[in-house]
PDB file of N, CA and C in Angstrom:
ATOM      1  N   MET A  14     -17.663  18.377  24.730  1.00  0.00           N
ATOM      2  CA  MET A  14     -19.014  18.085  24.279  1.00  0.00           C
ATOM      3  C   MET A  14     -18.993  17.529  22.845  1.00  0.00           C
ATOM      4  N   PHE A  15     -18.111  18.106  22.004  1.00  0.00           N
ATOM      5  CA  PHE A  15     -18.012  17.614  20.629  1.00  0.00           C
ATOM      6  C   PHE A  15     -17.492  16.175  20.630  1.00  0.00           C
ATOM      7  N   LYS A  16     -16.535  15.931  21.527  1.00  0.00           N
ATOM      8  CA  LYS A  16     -15.963  14.594  21.619  1.00  0.00           C
ATOM      9  C   LYS A  16     -17.029  13.577  22.025  1.00  0.00           C
ATOM     10  N   ASP A  17     -17.971  14.034  22.840  1.00  0.00           N
ATOM     11  CA  ASP A  17     -19.063  13.158  23.285  1.00  0.00           C
ATOM     12  C   ASP A  17     -20.187  13.073  22.266  1.00  0.00           C
ATOM     13  N   LYS A  18     -19.992  13.693  21.102  1.00  0.00           N
ATOM     14  CA  LYS A  18     -20.956  13.660  19.990  1.00  0.00           C
ATOM     15  C   LYS A  18     -22.291  14.321  20.340  1.00  0.00           C
ATOM     16  N   LYS A  19     -22.232  15.346  21.176  1.00  0.00           N
ATOM     17  CA  LYS A  19     -23.468  16.073  21.519  1.00  0.00           C
ATOM     18  C   LYS A  19     -23.904  16.893  20.312  1.00  0.00           C
ATOM     19  N   PRO A  20     -25.193  17.010  20.073  1.00  0.00           N
ATOM     20  CA  PRO A  20     -25.682  17.844  18.965  1.00  0.00           C
ATOM     21  C   PRO A  20     -25.236  19.295  19.142  1.00  0.00           C
ATOM     22  N   LEU A  21     -24.987  19.949  18.026  1.00  0.00           N
ATOM     23  CA  LEU A  21     -24.527  21.336  18.068  1.00  0.00           C
ATOM     24  C   LEU A  21     -25.531  22.239  18.783  1.00  0.00           C
ATOM     25  N   SER A  22     -26.794  21.942  18.618  1.00  0.00           N
ATOM     26  CA  SER A  22     -27.823  22.761  19.291  1.00  0.00           C
ATOM     27  C   SER A  22     -27.702  22.632  20.811  1.00  0.00           C
ATOM     28  N   ASP A  23     -27.401  21.437  21.318  1.00  0.00           N
ATOM     29  CA  ASP A  23     -27.218  21.251  22.762  1.00  0.00           C
ATOM     30  C   ASP A  23     -26.016  22.042  23.258  1.00  0.00           C
ATOM     31  N   VAL A  24     -24.943  22.064  22.441  1.00  0.00           N
ATOM     32  CA  VAL A  24     -23.741  22.815  22.813  1.00  0.00           C
ATOM     33  C   VAL A  24     -24.080  24.298  22.922  1.00  0.00           C
ATOM     34  N   ALA A  25     -24.807  24.806  21.931  1.00  0.00           N
ATOM     35  CA  ALA A  25     -25.181  26.230  21.927  1.00  0.00           C
ATOM     36  C   ALA A  25     -26.006  26.583  23.155  1.00  0.00           C
ATOM     37  N   ILE A  26     -26.958  25.720  23.494  1.00  0.00           N
ATOM     38  CA  ILE A  26     -27.827  25.990  24.645  1.00  0.00           C
ATOM     39  C   ILE A  26     -27.037  25.910  25.946  1.00  0.00           C
ATOM     40  N   GLU A  27     -26.252  24.857  26.094  1.00  0.00           N
ATOM     41  CA  GLU A  27     -25.530  24.658  27.352  1.00  0.00           C
ATOM     42  C   GLU A  27     -24.480  25.741  27.587  1.00  0.00           C
ATOM     43  N   LEU A  28     -23.795  26.173  26.509  1.00  0.00           N
ATOM     44  CA  LEU A  28     -22.761  27.210  26.662  1.00  0.00           C
ATOM     45  C   LEU A  28     -23.323  28.615  26.501  1.00  0.00           C
ATOM     46  N   ASP A  29     -24.571  28.675  26.097  1.00  0.00           N
ATOM     47  CA  ASP A  29     -25.249  29.954  25.885  1.00  0.00           C
ATOM     48  C   ASP A  29     -24.463  30.847  24.914  1.00  0.00           C
ATOM     49  N   ILE A  30     -24.183  30.258  23.730  1.00  0.00           N
ATOM     50  CA  ILE A  30     -23.504  31.028  22.680  1.00  0.00           C
ATOM     51  C   ILE A  30     -24.284  30.900  21.378  1.00  0.00           C
ATOM     52  N   LYS A  31     -24.023  31.833  20.479  1.00  0.00           N
ATOM     53  CA  LYS A  31     -24.753  31.883  19.211  1.00  0.00           C
ATOM     54  C   LYS A  31     -24.259  30.782  18.262  1.00  0.00           C
ATOM     55  N   THR A  32     -25.078  30.552  17.239  1.00  0.00           N
ATOM     56  CA  THR A  32     -24.801  29.516  16.253  1.00  0.00           C
ATOM     57  C   THR A  32     -23.418  29.658  15.633  1.00  0.00           C
ATOM     58  N   ASP A  33     -23.057  30.859  15.215  1.00  0.00           N
ATOM     59  CA  ASP A  33     -21.753  31.073  14.582  1.00  0.00           C
ATOM     60  C   ASP A  33     -20.609  30.685  15.512  1.00  0.00           C
ATOM     61  N   GLY A  34     -20.759  30.991  16.783  1.00  0.00           N
ATOM     62  CA  GLY A  34     -19.736  30.630  17.762  1.00  0.00           C
ATOM     63  C   GLY A  34     -19.578  29.130  17.880  1.00  0.00           C
ATOM     64  N   VAL A  35     -20.706  28.424  17.955  1.00  0.00           N
ATOM     65  CA  VAL A  35     -20.673  26.959  18.050  1.00  0.00           C
ATOM     66  C   VAL A  35     -20.046  26.368  16.792  1.00  0.00           C
ATOM     67  N   LEU A  36     -20.442  26.891  15.638  1.00  0.00           N
ATOM     68  CA  LEU A  36     -19.880  26.376  14.384  1.00  0.00           C
ATOM     69  C   LEU A  36     -18.375  26.616  14.309  1.00  0.00           C
ATOM     70  N   ASN A  37     -17.925  27.772  14.762  1.00  0.00           N
ATOM     71  CA  ASN A  37     -16.483  28.053  14.770  1.00  0.00           C
ATOM     72  C   ASN A  37     -15.748  27.104  15.711  1.00  0.00           C
ATOM     73  N   PHE A  38     -16.305  26.903  16.903  1.00  0.00           N
ATOM     74  CA  PHE A  38     -15.688  25.975  17.852  1.00  0.00           C
ATOM     75  C   PHE A  38     -15.660  24.549  17.284  1.00  0.00           C
ATOM     76  N   HIS A  39     -16.766  24.172  16.632  1.00  0.00           N
ATOM     77  CA  HIS A  39     -16.841  22.823  16.065  1.00  0.00           C
ATOM     78  C   HIS A  39     -15.819  22.658  14.947  1.00  0.00           C
ATOM     79  N   GLU A  40     -15.674  23.671  14.124  1.00  0.00           N
ATOM     80  CA  GLU A  40     -14.688  23.631  13.041  1.00  0.00           C
ATOM     81  C   GLU A  40     -13.279  23.496  13.619  1.00  0.00           C
ATOM     82  N   ASP A  41     -12.984  24.249  14.676  1.00  0.00           N
ATOM     83  CA  ASP A  41     -11.681  24.147  15.338  1.00  0.00           C
ATOM     84  C   ASP A  41     -11.471  22.740  15.903  1.00  0.00           C
ATOM     85  N   TYR A  42     -12.512  22.193  16.508  1.00  0.00           N
ATOM     86  CA  TYR A  42     -12.437  20.833  17.062  1.00  0.00           C
ATOM     87  C   TYR A  42     -12.105  19.823  15.968  1.00  0.00           C
ATOM     88  N   LEU A  43     -12.800  19.934  14.842  1.00  0.00           N
ATOM     89  CA  LEU A  43     -12.549  19.000  13.738  1.00  0.00           C
ATOM     90  C   LEU A  43     -11.123  19.141  13.209  1.00  0.00           C
ATOM     91  N   ARG A  44     -10.641  20.361  13.137  1.00  0.00           N
ATOM     92  CA  ARG A  44      -9.270  20.607  12.695  1.00  0.00           C
ATOM     93  C   ARG A  44      -8.274  19.941  13.657  1.00  0.00           C
ATOM     94  N   PHE A  45      -8.521  20.082  14.956  1.00  0.00           N
ATOM     95  CA  PHE A  45      -7.659  19.438  15.952  1.00  0.00           C
ATOM     96  C   PHE A  45      -7.696  17.921  15.809  1.00  0.00           C
ATOM     97  N   GLU A  46      -8.885  17.386  15.581  1.00  0.00           N
ATOM     98  CA  GLU A  46      -9.025  15.940  15.414  1.00  0.00           C
ATOM     99  C   GLU A  46      -8.201  15.443  14.223  1.00  0.00           C
ATOM    100  N   ARG A  47      -8.280  16.149  13.107  1.00  0.00           N
ATOM    101  CA  ARG A  47      -7.508  15.767  11.914  1.00  0.00           C
ATOM    102  C   ARG A  47      -6.014  15.883  12.188  1.00  0.00           C
ATOM    103  N   MET A  48      -5.636  16.944  12.874  1.00  0.00           N
ATOM    104  CA  MET A  48      -4.216  17.139  13.195  1.00  0.00           C
ATOM    105  C   MET A  48      -3.732  16.018  14.104  1.00  0.00           C
ATOM    106  N   ASP A  49      -4.575  15.607  15.041  1.00  0.00           N
ATOM    107  CA  ASP A  49      -4.221  14.511  15.930  1.00  0.00           C
ATOM    108  C   ASP A  49      -3.974  13.241  15.122  1.00  0.00           C
ATOM    109  N   GLY A  50      -4.815  13.019  14.118  1.00  0.00           N
ATOM    110  CA  GLY A  50      -4.633  11.857  13.241  1.00  0.00           C
ATOM    111  C   GLY A  50      -3.315  11.934  12.494  1.00  0.00           C
ATOM    112  N   LEU A  51      -2.957  13.127  12.023  1.00  0.00           N
ATOM    113  CA  LEU A  51      -1.690  13.292  11.317  1.00  0.00           C
ATOM    114  C   LEU A  51      -0.500  13.064  12.237  1.00  0.00           C
ATOM    115  N   VAL A  52      -0.627  13.518  13.465  1.00  0.00           N
ATOM    116  CA  VAL A  52       0.459  13.303  14.431  1.00  0.00           C
ATOM    117  C   VAL A  52       0.637  11.809  14.694  1.00  0.00           C
ATOM    118  N   LYS A  53      -0.456  11.083  14.817  1.00  0.00           N
ATOM    119  CA  LYS A  53      -0.375   9.634  15.030  1.00  0.00           C
ATOM    120  C   LYS A  53       0.293   8.955  13.832  1.00  0.00           C
ATOM    121  N   ILE A  54      -0.073   9.364  12.631  1.00  0.00           N
ATOM    122  CA  ILE A  54       0.553   8.801  11.428  1.00  0.00           C
ATOM    123  C   ILE A  54       2.045   9.110  11.430  1.00  0.00           C
ATOM    124  N   TYR A  55       2.389  10.356  11.744  1.00  0.00           N
ATOM    125  CA  TYR A  55       3.805  10.739  11.787  1.00  0.00           C
ATOM    126  C   TYR A  55       4.569   9.881  12.792  1.00  0.00           C
ATOM    127  N   ASN A  56       3.998   9.677  13.968  1.00  0.00           N
ATOM    128  CA  ASN A  56       4.667   8.858  14.981  1.00  0.00           C
ATOM    129  C   ASN A  56       4.831   7.418  14.519  1.00  0.00           C
ATOM    130  N   ASP A  57       3.839   6.901  13.812  1.00  0.00           N
ATOM    131  CA  ASP A  57       3.947   5.546  13.269  1.00  0.00           C
ATOM    132  C   ASP A  57       5.056   5.446  12.221  1.00  0.00           C
ATOM    133  N   LEU A  58       5.195   6.496  11.425  1.00  0.00           N
ATOM    134  CA  LEU A  58       6.140   6.483  10.308  1.00  0.00           C
ATOM    135  C   LEU A  58       7.518   7.016  10.659  1.00  0.00           C
ATOM    136  N   ARG A  59       7.670   7.548  11.819  1.00  0.00           N
ATOM    137  CA  ARG A  59       8.849   8.299  12.247  1.00  0.00           C
ATOM    138  C   ARG A  59      10.097   8.066  11.382  1.00  0.00           C
ATOM    139  N   ASN A  60      10.627   6.873  11.322  1.00  0.00           N
ATOM    140  CA  ASN A  60      11.857   6.611  10.570  1.00  0.00           C
ATOM    141  C   ASN A  60      11.626   6.477   9.069  1.00  0.00           C
ATOM    142  N   ASP A  61      10.409   6.187   8.679  1.00  0.00           N
ATOM    143  CA  ASP A  61      10.096   5.994   7.259  1.00  0.00           C
ATOM    144  C   ASP A  61       9.335   7.175   6.669  1.00  0.00           C
ATOM    145  N   PHE A  62       9.328   8.302   7.356  1.00  0.00           N
ATOM    146  CA  PHE A  62       8.537   9.437   6.898  1.00  0.00           C
ATOM    147  C   PHE A  62       8.992   9.933   5.534  1.00  0.00           C
ATOM    148  N   SER A  63      10.291   9.904   5.262  1.00  0.00           N
ATOM    149  CA  SER A  63      10.783  10.387   3.957  1.00  0.00           C
ATOM    150  C   SER A  63      10.244   9.507   2.828  1.00  0.00           C
ATOM    151  N   ILE A  64      10.122   8.214   3.064  1.00  0.00           N
ATOM    152  CA  ILE A  64       9.561   7.306   2.052  1.00  0.00           C
ATOM    153  C   ILE A  64       8.081   7.637   1.840  1.00  0.00           C
ATOM    154  N   PHE A  65       7.364   7.833   2.941  1.00  0.00           N
ATOM    155  CA  PHE A  65       5.949   8.183   2.856  1.00  0.00           C
ATOM    156  C   PHE A  65       5.763   9.490   2.091  1.00  0.00           C
ATOM    157  N   PHE A  66       6.599  10.473   2.401  1.00  0.00           N
ATOM    158  CA  PHE A  66       6.504  11.771   1.741  1.00  0.00           C
ATOM    159  C   PHE A  66       6.812  11.645   0.250  1.00  0.00           C
ATOM    160  N   HIS A  67       7.798  10.828  -0.093  1.00  0.00           N
ATOM    161  CA  HIS A  67       8.133  10.581  -1.501  1.00  0.00           C
ATOM    162  C   HIS A  67       6.940   9.942  -2.227  1.00  0.00           C
ATOM    163  N   LEU A  68       6.339   8.951  -1.593  1.00  0.00           N
ATOM    164  CA  LEU A  68       5.171   8.300  -2.196  1.00  0.00           C
ATOM    165  C   LEU A  68       4.024   9.284  -2.372  1.00  0.00           C
ATOM    166  N   TYR A  69       3.807  10.121  -1.380  1.00  0.00           N
ATOM    167  CA  TYR A  69       2.738  11.118  -1.461  1.00  0.00           C
ATOM    168  C   TYR A  69       2.962  12.049  -2.655  1.00  0.00           C
ATOM    169  N   ARG A  70       4.198  12.566  -2.784  1.00  0.00           N
ATOM    170  CA  ARG A  70       4.485  13.463  -3.918  1.00  0.00           C
ATOM    171  C   ARG A  70       4.319  12.744  -5.246  1.00  0.00           C
ATOM    172  N   ARG A  71       4.724  11.493  -5.317  1.00  0.00           N
ATOM    173  CA  ARG A  71       4.615  10.729  -6.562  1.00  0.00           C
ATOM    174  C   ARG A  71       3.155  10.465  -6.913  1.00  0.00           C
ATOM    175  N   ILE A  72       2.350  10.155  -5.918  1.00  0.00           N
ATOM    176  CA  ILE A  72       0.917   9.930  -6.124  1.00  0.00           C
ATOM    177  C   ILE A  72       0.262  11.198  -6.657  1.00  0.00           C
ATOM    178  N   LYS A  73       0.609  12.340  -6.062  1.00  0.00           N
ATOM    179  CA  LYS A  73       0.062  13.619  -6.531  1.00  0.00           C
ATOM    180  C   LYS A  73       0.517  13.911  -7.952  1.00  0.00           C
ATOM    181  N   LYS A  74       1.794  13.695  -8.230  1.00  0.00           N
ATOM    182  CA  LYS A  74       2.345  13.965  -9.563  1.00  0.00           C
ATOM    183  C   LYS A  74       1.649  13.109 -10.624  1.00  0.00           C
ATOM    184  N   GLU A  75       1.413  11.851 -10.309  1.00  0.00           N
ATOM    185  CA  GLU A  75       0.790  10.926 -11.259  1.00  0.00           C
ATOM    186  C   GLU A  75      -0.724  11.064 -11.293  1.00  0.00           C
ATOM    187  N   GLY A  76      -1.287  11.766 -10.314  1.00  0.00           N
ATOM    188  CA  GLY A  76      -2.737  11.948 -10.264  1.00  0.00           C
ATOM    189  C   GLY A  76      -3.475  10.657  -9.953  1.00  0.00           C
ATOM    190  N   LEU A  77      -2.887   9.834  -9.087  1.00  0.00           N
ATOM    191  CA  LEU A  77      -3.484   8.537  -8.763  1.00  0.00           C
ATOM    192  C   LEU A  77      -4.638   8.693  -7.772  1.00  0.00           C
ATOM    193  N   SER A  78      -5.670   7.909  -7.994  1.00  0.00           N
ATOM    194  CA  SER A  78      -6.815   7.899  -7.081  1.00  0.00           C
ATOM    195  C   SER A  78      -6.613   6.793  -6.043  1.00  0.00           C
ATOM    196  N   LYS A  79      -7.485   6.770  -5.061  1.00  0.00           N
ATOM    197  CA  LYS A  79      -7.445   5.719  -4.033  1.00  0.00           C
ATOM    198  C   LYS A  79      -7.562   4.346  -4.688  1.00  0.00           C
ATOM    199  N   GLU A  80      -8.439   4.233  -5.673  1.00  0.00           N
ATOM    200  CA  GLU A  80      -8.636   2.962  -6.378  1.00  0.00           C
ATOM    201  C   GLU A  80      -7.371   2.559  -7.137  1.00  0.00           C
ATOM    202  N   ASP A  81      -6.697   3.540  -7.748  1.00  0.00           N
ATOM    203  CA  ASP A  81      -5.452   3.261  -8.461  1.00  0.00           C
ATOM    204  C   ASP A  81      -4.402   2.696  -7.515  1.00  0.00           C
ATOM    205  N   ILE A  82      -4.312   3.277  -6.338  1.00  0.00           N
ATOM    206  CA  ILE A  82      -3.320   2.839  -5.360  1.00  0.00           C
ATOM    207  C   ILE A  82      -3.630   1.423  -4.887  1.00  0.00           C
ATOM    208  N   ILE A  83      -4.898   1.156  -4.617  1.00  0.00           N
ATOM    209  CA  ILE A  83      -5.306  -0.191  -4.192  1.00  0.00           C
ATOM    210  C   ILE A  83      -4.955  -1.196  -5.288  1.00  0.00           C
ATOM    211  N   GLU A  84      -5.239  -0.844  -6.535  1.00  0.00           N
ATOM    212  CA  GLU A  84      -4.936  -1.736  -7.662  1.00  0.00           C
ATOM    213  C   GLU A  84      -3.429  -1.975  -7.775  1.00  0.00           C
ATOM    214  N   LEU A  85      -2.636  -0.937  -7.587  1.00  0.00           N
ATOM    215  CA  LEU A  85      -1.180  -1.085  -7.643  1.00  0.00           C
ATOM    216  C   LEU A  85      -0.671  -2.043  -6.568  1.00  0.00           C
ATOM    217  N   VAL A  86      -1.183  -1.905  -5.369  1.00  0.00           N
ATOM    218  CA  VAL A  86      -0.753  -2.782  -4.272  1.00  0.00           C
ATOM    219  C   VAL A  86      -1.156  -4.222  -4.559  1.00  0.00           C
ATOM    220  N   GLU A  87      -2.390  -4.417  -5.014  1.00  0.00           N
ATOM    221  CA  GLU A  87      -2.847  -5.774  -5.336  1.00  0.00           C
ATOM    222  C   GLU A  87      -2.029  -6.358  -6.481  1.00  0.00           C
ATOM    223  N   ASN A  88      -1.742  -5.557  -7.497  1.00  0.00           N
ATOM    224  CA  ASN A  88      -0.946  -6.033  -8.629  1.00  0.00           C
ATOM    225  C   ASN A  88       0.474  -6.376  -8.197  1.00  0.00           C
ATOM    226  N   GLN A  89       1.010  -5.625  -7.242  1.00  0.00           N
ATOM    227  CA  GLN A  89       2.352  -5.913  -6.737  1.00  0.00           C
ATOM    228  C   GLN A  89       2.377  -7.286  -6.078  1.00  0.00           C
ATOM    229  N   GLN A  90       1.334  -7.609  -5.322  1.00  0.00           N
ATOM    230  CA  GLN A  90       1.256  -8.919  -4.698  1.00  0.00           C
ATOM    231  C   GLN A  90       1.160 -10.015  -5.758  1.00  0.00           C
ATOM    232  N   ASP A  91       0.358  -9.781  -6.787  1.00  0.00           N
ATOM    233  CA  ASP A  91       0.239 -10.736  -7.892  1.00  0.00           C
ATOM    234  C   ASP A  91       1.575 -10.902  -8.602  1.00  0.00           C
ATOM    235  N   LEU A  92       2.284  -9.809  -8.779  1.00  0.00           N
ATOM    236  CA  LEU A  92       3.582  -9.841  -9.458  1.00  0.00           C
ATOM    237  C   LEU A  92       4.582 -10.685  -8.677  1.00  0.00           C
ATOM    238  N   LYS A  93       4.591 -10.549  -7.361  1.00  0.00           N
ATOM    239  CA  LYS A  93       5.484 -11.373  -6.536  1.00  0.00           C
ATOM    240  C   LYS A  93       5.164 -12.853  -6.722  1.00  0.00           C
ATOM    241  N   PHE A  94       3.885 -13.184  -6.733  1.00  0.00           N
ATOM    242  CA  PHE A  94       3.475 -14.572  -6.935  1.00  0.00           C
ATOM    243  C   PHE A  94       3.922 -15.065  -8.307  1.00  0.00           C
ATOM    244  N   LEU A  95       3.749 -14.232  -9.334  1.00  0.00           N
ATOM    245  CA  LEU A  95       4.150 -14.627 -10.687  1.00  0.00           C
ATOM    246  C   LEU A  95       5.664 -14.785 -10.804  1.00  0.00           C
ATOM    247  N   GLU A  96       6.424 -13.952 -10.113  1.00  0.00           N
ATOM    248  CA  GLU A  96       7.886 -14.083 -10.123  1.00  0.00           C
ATOM    249  C   GLU A  96       8.306 -15.431  -9.557  1.00  0.00           C
ATOM    250  N   ILE A  97       7.642 -15.862  -8.504  1.00  0.00           N
ATOM    251  CA  ILE A  97       7.943 -17.168  -7.910  1.00  0.00           C
ATOM    252  C   ILE A  97       7.618 -18.273  -8.905  1.00  0.00           C
ATOM    253  N   ARG A  98       6.483 -18.152  -9.577  1.00  0.00           N
ATOM    254  CA  ARG A  98       6.111 -19.164 -10.579  1.00  0.00           C
ATOM    255  C   ARG A  98       7.122 -19.217 -11.717  1.00  0.00           C
ATOM    256  N   VAL A  99       7.597 -18.060 -12.169  1.00  0.00           N
ATOM    257  CA  VAL A  99       8.595 -18.016 -13.242  1.00  0.00           C
ATOM    258  C   VAL A  99       9.870 -18.724 -12.792  1.00  0.00           C
ATOM    259  N   GLU A 100      10.304 -18.476 -11.549  1.00  0.00           N
ATOM    260  CA  GLU A 100      11.494 -19.153 -11.027  1.00  0.00           C
ATOM    261  C   GLU A 100      11.306 -20.669 -11.034  1.00  0.00           C
ATOM    262  N   ILE A 101      10.136 -21.120 -10.612  1.00  0.00           N
ATOM    263  CA  ILE A 101       9.853 -22.566 -10.594  1.00  0.00           C
ATOM    264  C   ILE A 101       9.891 -23.130 -12.007  1.00  0.00           C
ATOM    265  N   TYR A 102       9.269 -22.434 -12.956  1.00  0.00           N
ATOM    266  CA  TYR A 102       9.277 -22.897 -14.343  1.00  0.00           C
ATOM    267  C   TYR A 102      10.682 -22.889 -14.930  1.00  0.00           C
ATOM    268  N   ASN A 103      11.477 -21.876 -14.599  1.00  0.00           N
ATOM    269  CA  ASN A 103      12.855 -21.829 -15.100  1.00  0.00           C
ATOM    270  C   ASN A 103      13.675 -23.000 -14.575  1.00  0.00           C
ATOM    271  N   GLU A 104      13.496 -23.327 -13.313  1.00  0.00           N
ATOM    272  CA  GLU A 104      14.192 -24.487 -12.744  1.00  0.00           C
ATOM    273  C   GLU A 104      13.747 -25.769 -13.432  1.00  0.00           C
ATOM    274  N   HIS A 105      12.465 -25.876 -13.699  1.00  0.00           N
ATOM    275  CA  HIS A 105      11.943 -27.056 -14.398  1.00  0.00           C
ATOM    276  C   HIS A 105      12.548 -27.147 -15.802  1.00  0.00           C
ATOM    277  N   ILE A 106      12.617 -26.031 -16.501  1.00  0.00           N
ATOM    278  CA  ILE A 106      13.200 -26.008 -17.852  1.00  0.00           C
ATOM    279  C   ILE A 106      14.668 -26.421 -17.799  1.00  0.00           C
ATOM    280  N   LYS A 107      15.405 -25.936 -16.814  1.00  0.00           N
ATOM    281  CA  LYS A 107      16.823 -26.311 -16.678  1.00  0.00           C
ATOM    282  C   LYS A 107      16.969 -27.817 -16.459  1.00  0.00           C
ATOM    283  N   ARG A 108      16.104 -28.383 -15.614  1.00  0.00           N
ATOM    284  CA  ARG A 108      16.147 -29.835 -15.380  1.00  0.00           C
ATOM    285  C   ARG A 108      15.811 -30.595 -16.662  1.00  0.00           C
ATOM    286  N   GLN A 109      14.817 -30.095 -17.406  1.00  0.00           N
ATOM    287  CA  GLN A 109      14.442 -30.740 -18.663  1.00  0.00           C
ATOM    288  C   GLN A 109      15.584 -30.667 -19.676  1.00  0.00           C
ATOM    289  N   GLN A 110      16.248 -29.511 -19.755  1.00  0.00           N
ATOM    290  CA  GLN A 110      17.376 -29.365 -20.672  1.00  0.00           C
ATOM    291  C   GLN A 110      18.516 -30.296 -20.294  1.00  0.00           C
ATOM    292  N   SER A 111      18.763 -30.418 -19.007  1.00  0.00           N
ATOM    293  CA  SER A 111      19.814 -31.323 -18.538  1.00  0.00           C
ATOM    294  C   SER A 111      19.462 -32.769 -18.885  1.00  0.00           C
ATOM    295  N   GLN A 112      18.228 -33.146 -18.663  1.00  0.00           N
ATOM    296  CA  GLN A 112      17.780 -34.493 -18.985  1.00  0.00           C
ATOM    297  C   GLN A 112      17.873 -34.747 -20.487  1.00  0.00           C
ATOM    298  N   LYS A 113      17.497 -33.770 -21.290  1.00  0.00           N
ATOM    299  CA  LYS A 113      17.586 -33.878 -22.750  1.00  0.00           C
ATOM    300  C   LYS A 113      19.034 -34.085 -23.170  1.00  0.00           C
ATOM    301  N   PHE A 114      19.931 -33.290 -22.573  1.00  0.00           N
ATOM    302  CA  PHE A 114      21.353 -33.407 -22.896  1.00  0.00           C
ATOM    303  C   PHE A 114      21.859 -34.814 -22.565  1.00  0.00           C
ATOM    304  N   GLN A 115      21.481 -35.336 -21.416  1.00  0.00           N
ATOM    305  CA  GLN A 115      21.889 -36.689 -21.024  1.00  0.00           C
ATOM    306  C   GLN A 115      21.338 -37.735 -21.982  1.00  0.00           C
ATOM    307  N   LEU A 116      20.070 -37.577 -22.359  1.00  0.00           N
ATOM    308  CA  LEU A 116      19.463 -38.542 -23.301  1.00  0.00           C
ATOM    309  C   LEU A 116      20.129 -38.464 -24.671  1.00  0.00           C
ATOM    310  N   GLU A 117      20.443 -37.259 -25.141  1.00  0.00           N
ATOM    311  CA  GLU A 117      21.127 -37.112 -26.428  1.00  0.00           C
ATOM    312  C   GLU A 117      22.504 -37.757 -26.381  1.00  0.00           C
ATOM    313  N   ASN A 118      23.210 -37.572 -25.253  1.00  0.00           N
ATOM    314  CA  ASN A 118      24.517 -38.224 -25.113  1.00  0.00           C
ATOM    315  C   ASN A 118      24.375 -39.729 -25.116  1.00  0.00           C
ATOM    316  N   GLY A 119      23.316 -40.222 -24.455  1.00  0.00           N
ATOM    317  CA  GLY A 119      23.063 -41.659 -24.429  1.00  0.00           C
ATOM    318  C   GLY A 119      22.770 -42.180 -25.835  1.00  0.00           C
ATOM    319  N   ILE A 120      21.980 -41.445 -26.585  1.00  0.00           N
ATOM    320  CA  ILE A 120      21.651 -41.848 -27.963  1.00  0.00           C
ATOM    321  C   ILE A 120      22.906 -41.820 -28.810  1.00  0.00           C
ATOM    322  N   ASN A 121      23.703 -40.776 -28.694  1.00  0.00           N
ATOM    323  CA  ASN A 121      24.954 -40.691 -29.474  1.00  0.00           C
ATOM    324  C   ASN A 121      25.899 -41.825 -29.108  1.00  0.00           C
ATOM    325  N   GLY A 122      25.932 -42.182 -27.838  1.00  0.00           N
ATOM    326  CA  GLY A 122      26.786 -43.299 -27.401  1.00  0.00           C
ATOM    327  C   GLY A 122      26.303 -44.627 -27.995  1.00  0.00           C
ATOM    328  N   LEU A 123      24.994 -44.815 -28.043  1.00  0.00           N
ATOM    329  CA  LEU A 123      24.443 -46.039 -28.633  1.00  0.00           C
ATOM    330  C   LEU A 123      24.681 -46.098 -30.141  1.00  0.00           C
ATOM    331  N   GLN A 124      24.587 -44.971 -30.805  1.00  0.00           N
ATOM    332  CA  GLN A 124      24.822 -44.926 -32.250  1.00  0.00           C
ATOM    333  C   GLN A 124      26.288 -45.195 -32.570  1.00  0.00           C
ATOM    334  N   ALA A 125      27.154 -44.866 -31.671  1.00  0.00           N
ATOM    335  CA  ALA A 125      28.585 -45.110 -31.888  1.00  0.00           C
ATOM    336  C   ALA A 125      28.893 -46.605 -31.862  1.00  0.00           C
ATOM    337  N   TYR A 126      28.097 -47.384 -31.138  1.00  0.00           N
ATOM    338  CA  TYR A 126      28.307 -48.842 -31.059  1.00  0.00           C
ATOM    339  C   TYR A 126      27.835 -49.560 -32.300  1.00  0.00           C
ATOM    340  N   LYS A 127      27.045 -48.928 -33.168  1.00  0.00           N
ATOM    341  CA  LYS A 127      26.499 -49.594 -34.352  1.00  0.00           C
ATOM    342  C   LYS A 127      27.535 -49.875 -35.341  1.00  0.00           C
TER     343      LYS A 127
END
């Protein structure tokens, strides 16, 4: 009945039990639902569970909020993009330095003919 989202009052009437009983059953149901979610997460992570557990402990130790974690992930993506840009700029600088060296050699060669 809880799974079908029936109102708690309907459950009490249909099962003919008191409010406290329905609330206890509902609390147990919610606990099972959460546990089911954890089992699904565990099955998804099976081989990577130690990494997940390490991250969880680190998040708790650092006192990170959900927003902090989202920001970290977004910043990591930005950092990867910036690393690629730095590599491109470094390659460009190397080409420019090589071209400069060639031009300087050309100038020195021309000055030697004077």
